[in-house]
Coordinates of C-alpha atoms and ligand atoms in Angstrom, one line a residue:
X1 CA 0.0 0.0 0.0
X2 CA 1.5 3.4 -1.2
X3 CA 1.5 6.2 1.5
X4 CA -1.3 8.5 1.9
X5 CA -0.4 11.5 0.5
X6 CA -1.6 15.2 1.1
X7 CA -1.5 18.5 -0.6
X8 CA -0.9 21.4 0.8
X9 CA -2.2 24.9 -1.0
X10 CA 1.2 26.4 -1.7
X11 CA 2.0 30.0 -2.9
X12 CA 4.7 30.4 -6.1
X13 CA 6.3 33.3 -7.4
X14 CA 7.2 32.8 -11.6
X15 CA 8.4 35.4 -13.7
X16 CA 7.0 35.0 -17.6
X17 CA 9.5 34.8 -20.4
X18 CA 8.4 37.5 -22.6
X19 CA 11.8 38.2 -23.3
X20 CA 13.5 34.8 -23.3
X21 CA 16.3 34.5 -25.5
X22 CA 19.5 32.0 -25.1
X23 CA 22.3 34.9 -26.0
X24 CA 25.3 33.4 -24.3
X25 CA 26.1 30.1 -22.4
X26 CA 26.7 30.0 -19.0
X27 CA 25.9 26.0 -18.9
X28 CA 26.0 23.0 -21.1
X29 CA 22.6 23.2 -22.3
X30 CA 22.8 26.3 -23.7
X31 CA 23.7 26.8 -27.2
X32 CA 23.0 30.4 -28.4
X33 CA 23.3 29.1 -32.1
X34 CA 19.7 27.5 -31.3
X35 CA 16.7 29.3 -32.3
X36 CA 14.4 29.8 -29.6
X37 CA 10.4 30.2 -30.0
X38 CA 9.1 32.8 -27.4
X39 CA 5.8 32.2 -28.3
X40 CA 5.7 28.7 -27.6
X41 CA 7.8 29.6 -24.5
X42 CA 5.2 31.7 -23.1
X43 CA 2.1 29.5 -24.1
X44 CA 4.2 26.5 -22.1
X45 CA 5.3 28.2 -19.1
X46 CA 1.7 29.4 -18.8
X47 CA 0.2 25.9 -19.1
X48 CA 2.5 25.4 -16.0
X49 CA 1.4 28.6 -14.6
X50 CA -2.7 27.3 -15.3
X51 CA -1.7 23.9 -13.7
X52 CA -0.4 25.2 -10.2
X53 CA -3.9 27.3 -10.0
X54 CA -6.3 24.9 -11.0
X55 CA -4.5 22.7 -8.1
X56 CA -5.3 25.7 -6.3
X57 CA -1.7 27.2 -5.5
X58 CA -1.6 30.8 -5.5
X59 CA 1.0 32.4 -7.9
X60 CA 2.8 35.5 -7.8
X61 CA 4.2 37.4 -11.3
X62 CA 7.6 39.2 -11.4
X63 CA 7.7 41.7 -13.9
X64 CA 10.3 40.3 -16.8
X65 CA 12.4 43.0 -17.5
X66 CA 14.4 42.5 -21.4
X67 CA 17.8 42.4 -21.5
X68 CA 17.6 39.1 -18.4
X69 CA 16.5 36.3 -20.7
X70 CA 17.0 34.4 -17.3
X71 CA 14.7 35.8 -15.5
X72 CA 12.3 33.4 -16.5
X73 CA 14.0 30.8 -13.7
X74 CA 12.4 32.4 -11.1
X75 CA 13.5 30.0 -8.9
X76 CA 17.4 31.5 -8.6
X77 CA 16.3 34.7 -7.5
X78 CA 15.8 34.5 -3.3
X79 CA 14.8 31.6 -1.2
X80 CA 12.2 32.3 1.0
X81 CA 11.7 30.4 4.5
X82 CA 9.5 30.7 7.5
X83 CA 8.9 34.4 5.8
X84 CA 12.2 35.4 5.9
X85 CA 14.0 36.1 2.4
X86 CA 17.5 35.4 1.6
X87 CA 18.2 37.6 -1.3
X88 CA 20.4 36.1 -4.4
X89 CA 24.3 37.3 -5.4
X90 CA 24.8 35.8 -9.4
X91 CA 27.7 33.9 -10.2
X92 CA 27.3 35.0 -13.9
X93 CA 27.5 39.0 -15.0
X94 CA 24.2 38.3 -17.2
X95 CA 22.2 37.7 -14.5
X96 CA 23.6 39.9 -11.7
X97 CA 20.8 42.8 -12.1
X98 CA 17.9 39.4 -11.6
X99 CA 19.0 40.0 -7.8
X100 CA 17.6 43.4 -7.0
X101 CA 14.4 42.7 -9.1
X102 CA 13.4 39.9 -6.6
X103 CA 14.5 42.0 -4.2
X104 CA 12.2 45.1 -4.5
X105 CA 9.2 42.3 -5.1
X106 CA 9.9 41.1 -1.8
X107 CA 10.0 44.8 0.0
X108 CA 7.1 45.2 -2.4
X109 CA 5.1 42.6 -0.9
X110 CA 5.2 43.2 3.0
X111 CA 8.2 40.6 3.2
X112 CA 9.4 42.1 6.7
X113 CA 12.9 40.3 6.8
X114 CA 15.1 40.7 3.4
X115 CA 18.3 39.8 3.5
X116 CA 20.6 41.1 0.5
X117 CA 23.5 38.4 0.4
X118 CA 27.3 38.8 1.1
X119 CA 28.7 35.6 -0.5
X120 CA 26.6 34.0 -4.1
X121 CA 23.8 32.2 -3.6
X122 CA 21.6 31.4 -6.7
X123 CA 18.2 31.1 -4.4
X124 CA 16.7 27.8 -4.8
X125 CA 18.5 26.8 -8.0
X126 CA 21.1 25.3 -5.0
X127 CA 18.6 25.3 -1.9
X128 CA 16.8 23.3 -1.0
X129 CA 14.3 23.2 1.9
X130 CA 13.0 20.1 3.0
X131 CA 11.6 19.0 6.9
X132 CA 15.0 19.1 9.3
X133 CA 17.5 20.2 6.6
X134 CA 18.4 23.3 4.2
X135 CA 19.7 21.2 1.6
X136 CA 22.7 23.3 0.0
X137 CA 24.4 23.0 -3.3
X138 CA 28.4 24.3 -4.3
X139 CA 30.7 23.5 -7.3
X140 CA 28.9 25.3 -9.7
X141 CA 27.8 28.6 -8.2
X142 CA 26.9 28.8 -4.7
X143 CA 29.9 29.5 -2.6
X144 CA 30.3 27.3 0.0
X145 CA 29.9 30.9 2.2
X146 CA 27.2 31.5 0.9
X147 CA 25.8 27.8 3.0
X148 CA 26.9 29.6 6.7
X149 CA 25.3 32.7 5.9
X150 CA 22.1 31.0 4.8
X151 CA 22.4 28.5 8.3
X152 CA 22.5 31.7 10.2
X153 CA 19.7 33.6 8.6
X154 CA 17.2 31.0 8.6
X155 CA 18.5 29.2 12.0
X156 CA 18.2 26.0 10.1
X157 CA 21.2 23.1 9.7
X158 CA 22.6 23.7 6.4
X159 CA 24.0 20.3 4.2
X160 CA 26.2 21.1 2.1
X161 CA 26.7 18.8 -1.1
X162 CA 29.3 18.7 -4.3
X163 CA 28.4 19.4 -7.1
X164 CA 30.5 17.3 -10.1
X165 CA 28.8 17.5 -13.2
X166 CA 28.4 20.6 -15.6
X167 CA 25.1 19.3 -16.7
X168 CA 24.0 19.2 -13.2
X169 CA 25.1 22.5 -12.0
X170 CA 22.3 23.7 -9.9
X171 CA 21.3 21.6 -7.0
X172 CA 17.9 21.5 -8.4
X173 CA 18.9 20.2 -11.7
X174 CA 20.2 16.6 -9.4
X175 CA 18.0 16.8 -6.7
X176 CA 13.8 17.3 -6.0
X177 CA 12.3 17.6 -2.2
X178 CA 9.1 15.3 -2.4
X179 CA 7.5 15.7 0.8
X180 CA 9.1 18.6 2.6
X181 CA 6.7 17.7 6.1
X182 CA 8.9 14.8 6.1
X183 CA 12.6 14.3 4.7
X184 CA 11.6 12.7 1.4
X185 CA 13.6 13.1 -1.9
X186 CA 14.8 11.6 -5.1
X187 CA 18.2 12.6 -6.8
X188 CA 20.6 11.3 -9.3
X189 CA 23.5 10.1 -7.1
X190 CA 26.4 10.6 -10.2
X191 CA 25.6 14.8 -10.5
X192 CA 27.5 14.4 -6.9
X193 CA 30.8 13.6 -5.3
X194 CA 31.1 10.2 -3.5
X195 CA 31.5 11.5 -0.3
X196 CA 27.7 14.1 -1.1
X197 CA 26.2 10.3 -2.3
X198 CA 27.4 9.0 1.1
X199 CA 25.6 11.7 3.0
X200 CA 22.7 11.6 0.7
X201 CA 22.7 7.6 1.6
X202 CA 22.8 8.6 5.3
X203 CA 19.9 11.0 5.2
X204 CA 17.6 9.7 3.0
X205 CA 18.3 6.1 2.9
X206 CA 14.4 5.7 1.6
X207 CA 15.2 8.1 -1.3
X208 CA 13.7 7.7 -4.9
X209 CA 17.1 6.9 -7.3
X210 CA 16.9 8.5 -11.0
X211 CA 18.3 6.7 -14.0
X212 CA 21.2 8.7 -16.3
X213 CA 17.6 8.9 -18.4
X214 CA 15.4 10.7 -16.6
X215 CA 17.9 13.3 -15.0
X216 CA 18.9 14.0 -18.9
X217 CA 15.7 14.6 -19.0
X218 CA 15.8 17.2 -16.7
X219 CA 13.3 15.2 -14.4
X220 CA 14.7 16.1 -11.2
X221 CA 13.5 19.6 -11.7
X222 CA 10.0 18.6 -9.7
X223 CA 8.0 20.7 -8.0
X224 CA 5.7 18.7 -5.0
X225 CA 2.9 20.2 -3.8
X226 CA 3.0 16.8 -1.6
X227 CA 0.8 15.1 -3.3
X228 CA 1.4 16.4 -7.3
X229 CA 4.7 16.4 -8.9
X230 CA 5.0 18.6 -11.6
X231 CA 7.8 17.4 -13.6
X232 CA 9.2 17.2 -17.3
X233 CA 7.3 15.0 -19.5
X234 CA 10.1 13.3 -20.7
X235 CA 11.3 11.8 -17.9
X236 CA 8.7 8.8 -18.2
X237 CA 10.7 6.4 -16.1
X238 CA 10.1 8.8 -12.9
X239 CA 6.8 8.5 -12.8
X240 CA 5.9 4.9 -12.1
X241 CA 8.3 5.3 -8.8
X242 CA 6.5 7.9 -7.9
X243 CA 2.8 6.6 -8.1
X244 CA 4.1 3.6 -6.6
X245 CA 5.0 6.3 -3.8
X246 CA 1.5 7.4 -3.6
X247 CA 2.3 10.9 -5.8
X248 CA 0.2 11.9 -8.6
X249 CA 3.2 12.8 -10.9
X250 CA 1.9 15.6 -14.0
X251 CA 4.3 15.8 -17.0
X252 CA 4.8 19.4 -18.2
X253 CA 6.2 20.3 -21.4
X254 CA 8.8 23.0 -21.4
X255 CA 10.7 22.2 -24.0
X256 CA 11.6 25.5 -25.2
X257 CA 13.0 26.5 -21.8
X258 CA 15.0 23.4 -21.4
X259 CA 17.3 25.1 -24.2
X260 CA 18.2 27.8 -21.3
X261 CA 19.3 24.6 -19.0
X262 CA 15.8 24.7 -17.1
X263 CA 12.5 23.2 -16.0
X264 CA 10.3 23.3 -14.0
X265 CA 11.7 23.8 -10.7
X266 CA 13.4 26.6 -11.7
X267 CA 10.5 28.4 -13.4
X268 CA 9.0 28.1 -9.8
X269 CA 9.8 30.0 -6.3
X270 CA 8.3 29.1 -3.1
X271 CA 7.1 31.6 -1.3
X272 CA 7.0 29.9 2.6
X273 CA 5.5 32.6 4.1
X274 CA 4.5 31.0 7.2
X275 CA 6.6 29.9 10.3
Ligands
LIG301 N1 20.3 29.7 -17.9 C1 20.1 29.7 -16.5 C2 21.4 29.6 -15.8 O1 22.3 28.9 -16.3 C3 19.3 28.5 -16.1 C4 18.9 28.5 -14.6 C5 18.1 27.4 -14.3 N2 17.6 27.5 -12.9 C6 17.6 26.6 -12.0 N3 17.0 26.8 -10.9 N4 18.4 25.5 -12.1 O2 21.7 30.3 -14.8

């Protein structure tokens, strides 16, 4: 018998990409030789938009601004916990000005503690919050600094994990929180170093395992409400583990914005407003 699962109304902030474009590379999957189709980004990013409110999420829009084509992965520009928001610091030039856009949302919206960063963070893209742990990404872009200052600001024990594979660059590229009331996950266990796979092991000894398939696939950019996983729809071979889980896994097609080296998950901030 598969666990019962829940779903708990949840509250998103997304960022439309009205002015996507992939203009320079700043990780594997980009190639700005590729033709992108902004229309057809739009129309899929708002079919994932549509989804999270019809499962009756409330979402938020940030204002795209043109000249951040990134903007669109909403999900790199704060991590927000308890209410309190850590701002994001860029690793990449291209996206630096993406931090004070999330930042004047947040004083915009009655967020009481903002927190512009010291060291570079890239918000959820390598945070991860699930029920004892901040989960916390390096190798790529997050400084390891950046994992102490985000402990101390949110007063919650911070894991840190490597990072080894350019494809995987973003802990939320190699790594999806499932049930974040308890300490339930699936990852791909080669995006990280063998001594991050041993602490994953330790921690989550119960976790869902990807195949080299379905993290190509982008899969483990999921976003659980608990109960629904929104995830790529090419990464078929997730979703039987997942139903056999009790989760009611939804495919979402965003192809187009996999050309930027995102899915889901990054399209997608959680705003966890309450304590
Ligand atoms: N082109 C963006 C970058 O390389 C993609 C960010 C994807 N976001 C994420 N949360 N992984 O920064």
């Amino acid at each position: 018998m598969p666990t019962p699962r829940h779903a708990t109304p949840r509250r998103y902030l997304m960022c439309p990409p009205a002015h996507f474009e992939v203009t320079y590379a700043i990780n594997p999957w980009m190639d700005p030789t590729k033709p992108v189709d902004v229309p057809l980004a739009v129309a899929q990013w708002e079919d994932l938009r549509d989804r999270y409110r019809a499962l009756g999420h409330t979402v938020e829009e940030l204002i795209p601004r043109p000249g951040l084509p990134d903007m669109v992965y909403a999900a790199n520009g704060a991590t927000v916990v308890d209410g309190r928001v850590l701002g994001a610091r860029f690793a990449f030039r291209e996206r630096e000005p993406e931090a004070a856009a999330h930042l004047e949302w947040f004083r915009a919206h009655g967020f009481a503690h903002v927190r512009e960063p010291v060291h570079i963070n890239e918000g959820e893209g390598d945070f991860a919050v699930t029920a004892s742990y901040l989960l916390a990404g390096r190798g790529f872009r997050a400084s390891p600094l950046s994992h102490g200052e985000a402990q101390e600001f949110f007063g919650r024990p911070v894991i840190g994990l490597d990072l080894v594979e350019p494809r995987y660059y973003h802990l939320d590229t190699a790594l999806a929180v499932l049930d974040d009331a308890a300490d339930e996950v699936m990852y791909y266990p080669s995006a990280f170093s063998p001594g991050s796979r041993e602490v994953l092991r330790r921690l989550f000894p119960d976790a869902l395992i990807a195949t080299d398939d379905d993290a190509a696939a982008l899969g483990l950019n999921a976003v659980s409400d608990g109960l629904h996983v929104l995830l790529p729809q090419a990464a078929t071979g997730l979703f039987h583990p997942l139903r056999q889980r009790g989760f009611e896994p939804l495919g979402i097609d965003l192809s187009e914005l996999l050309k930027g080296g995102g899915s889901v998950k990054c399209c997608t901030q959680e705003l966890r407003d309450h304590a």
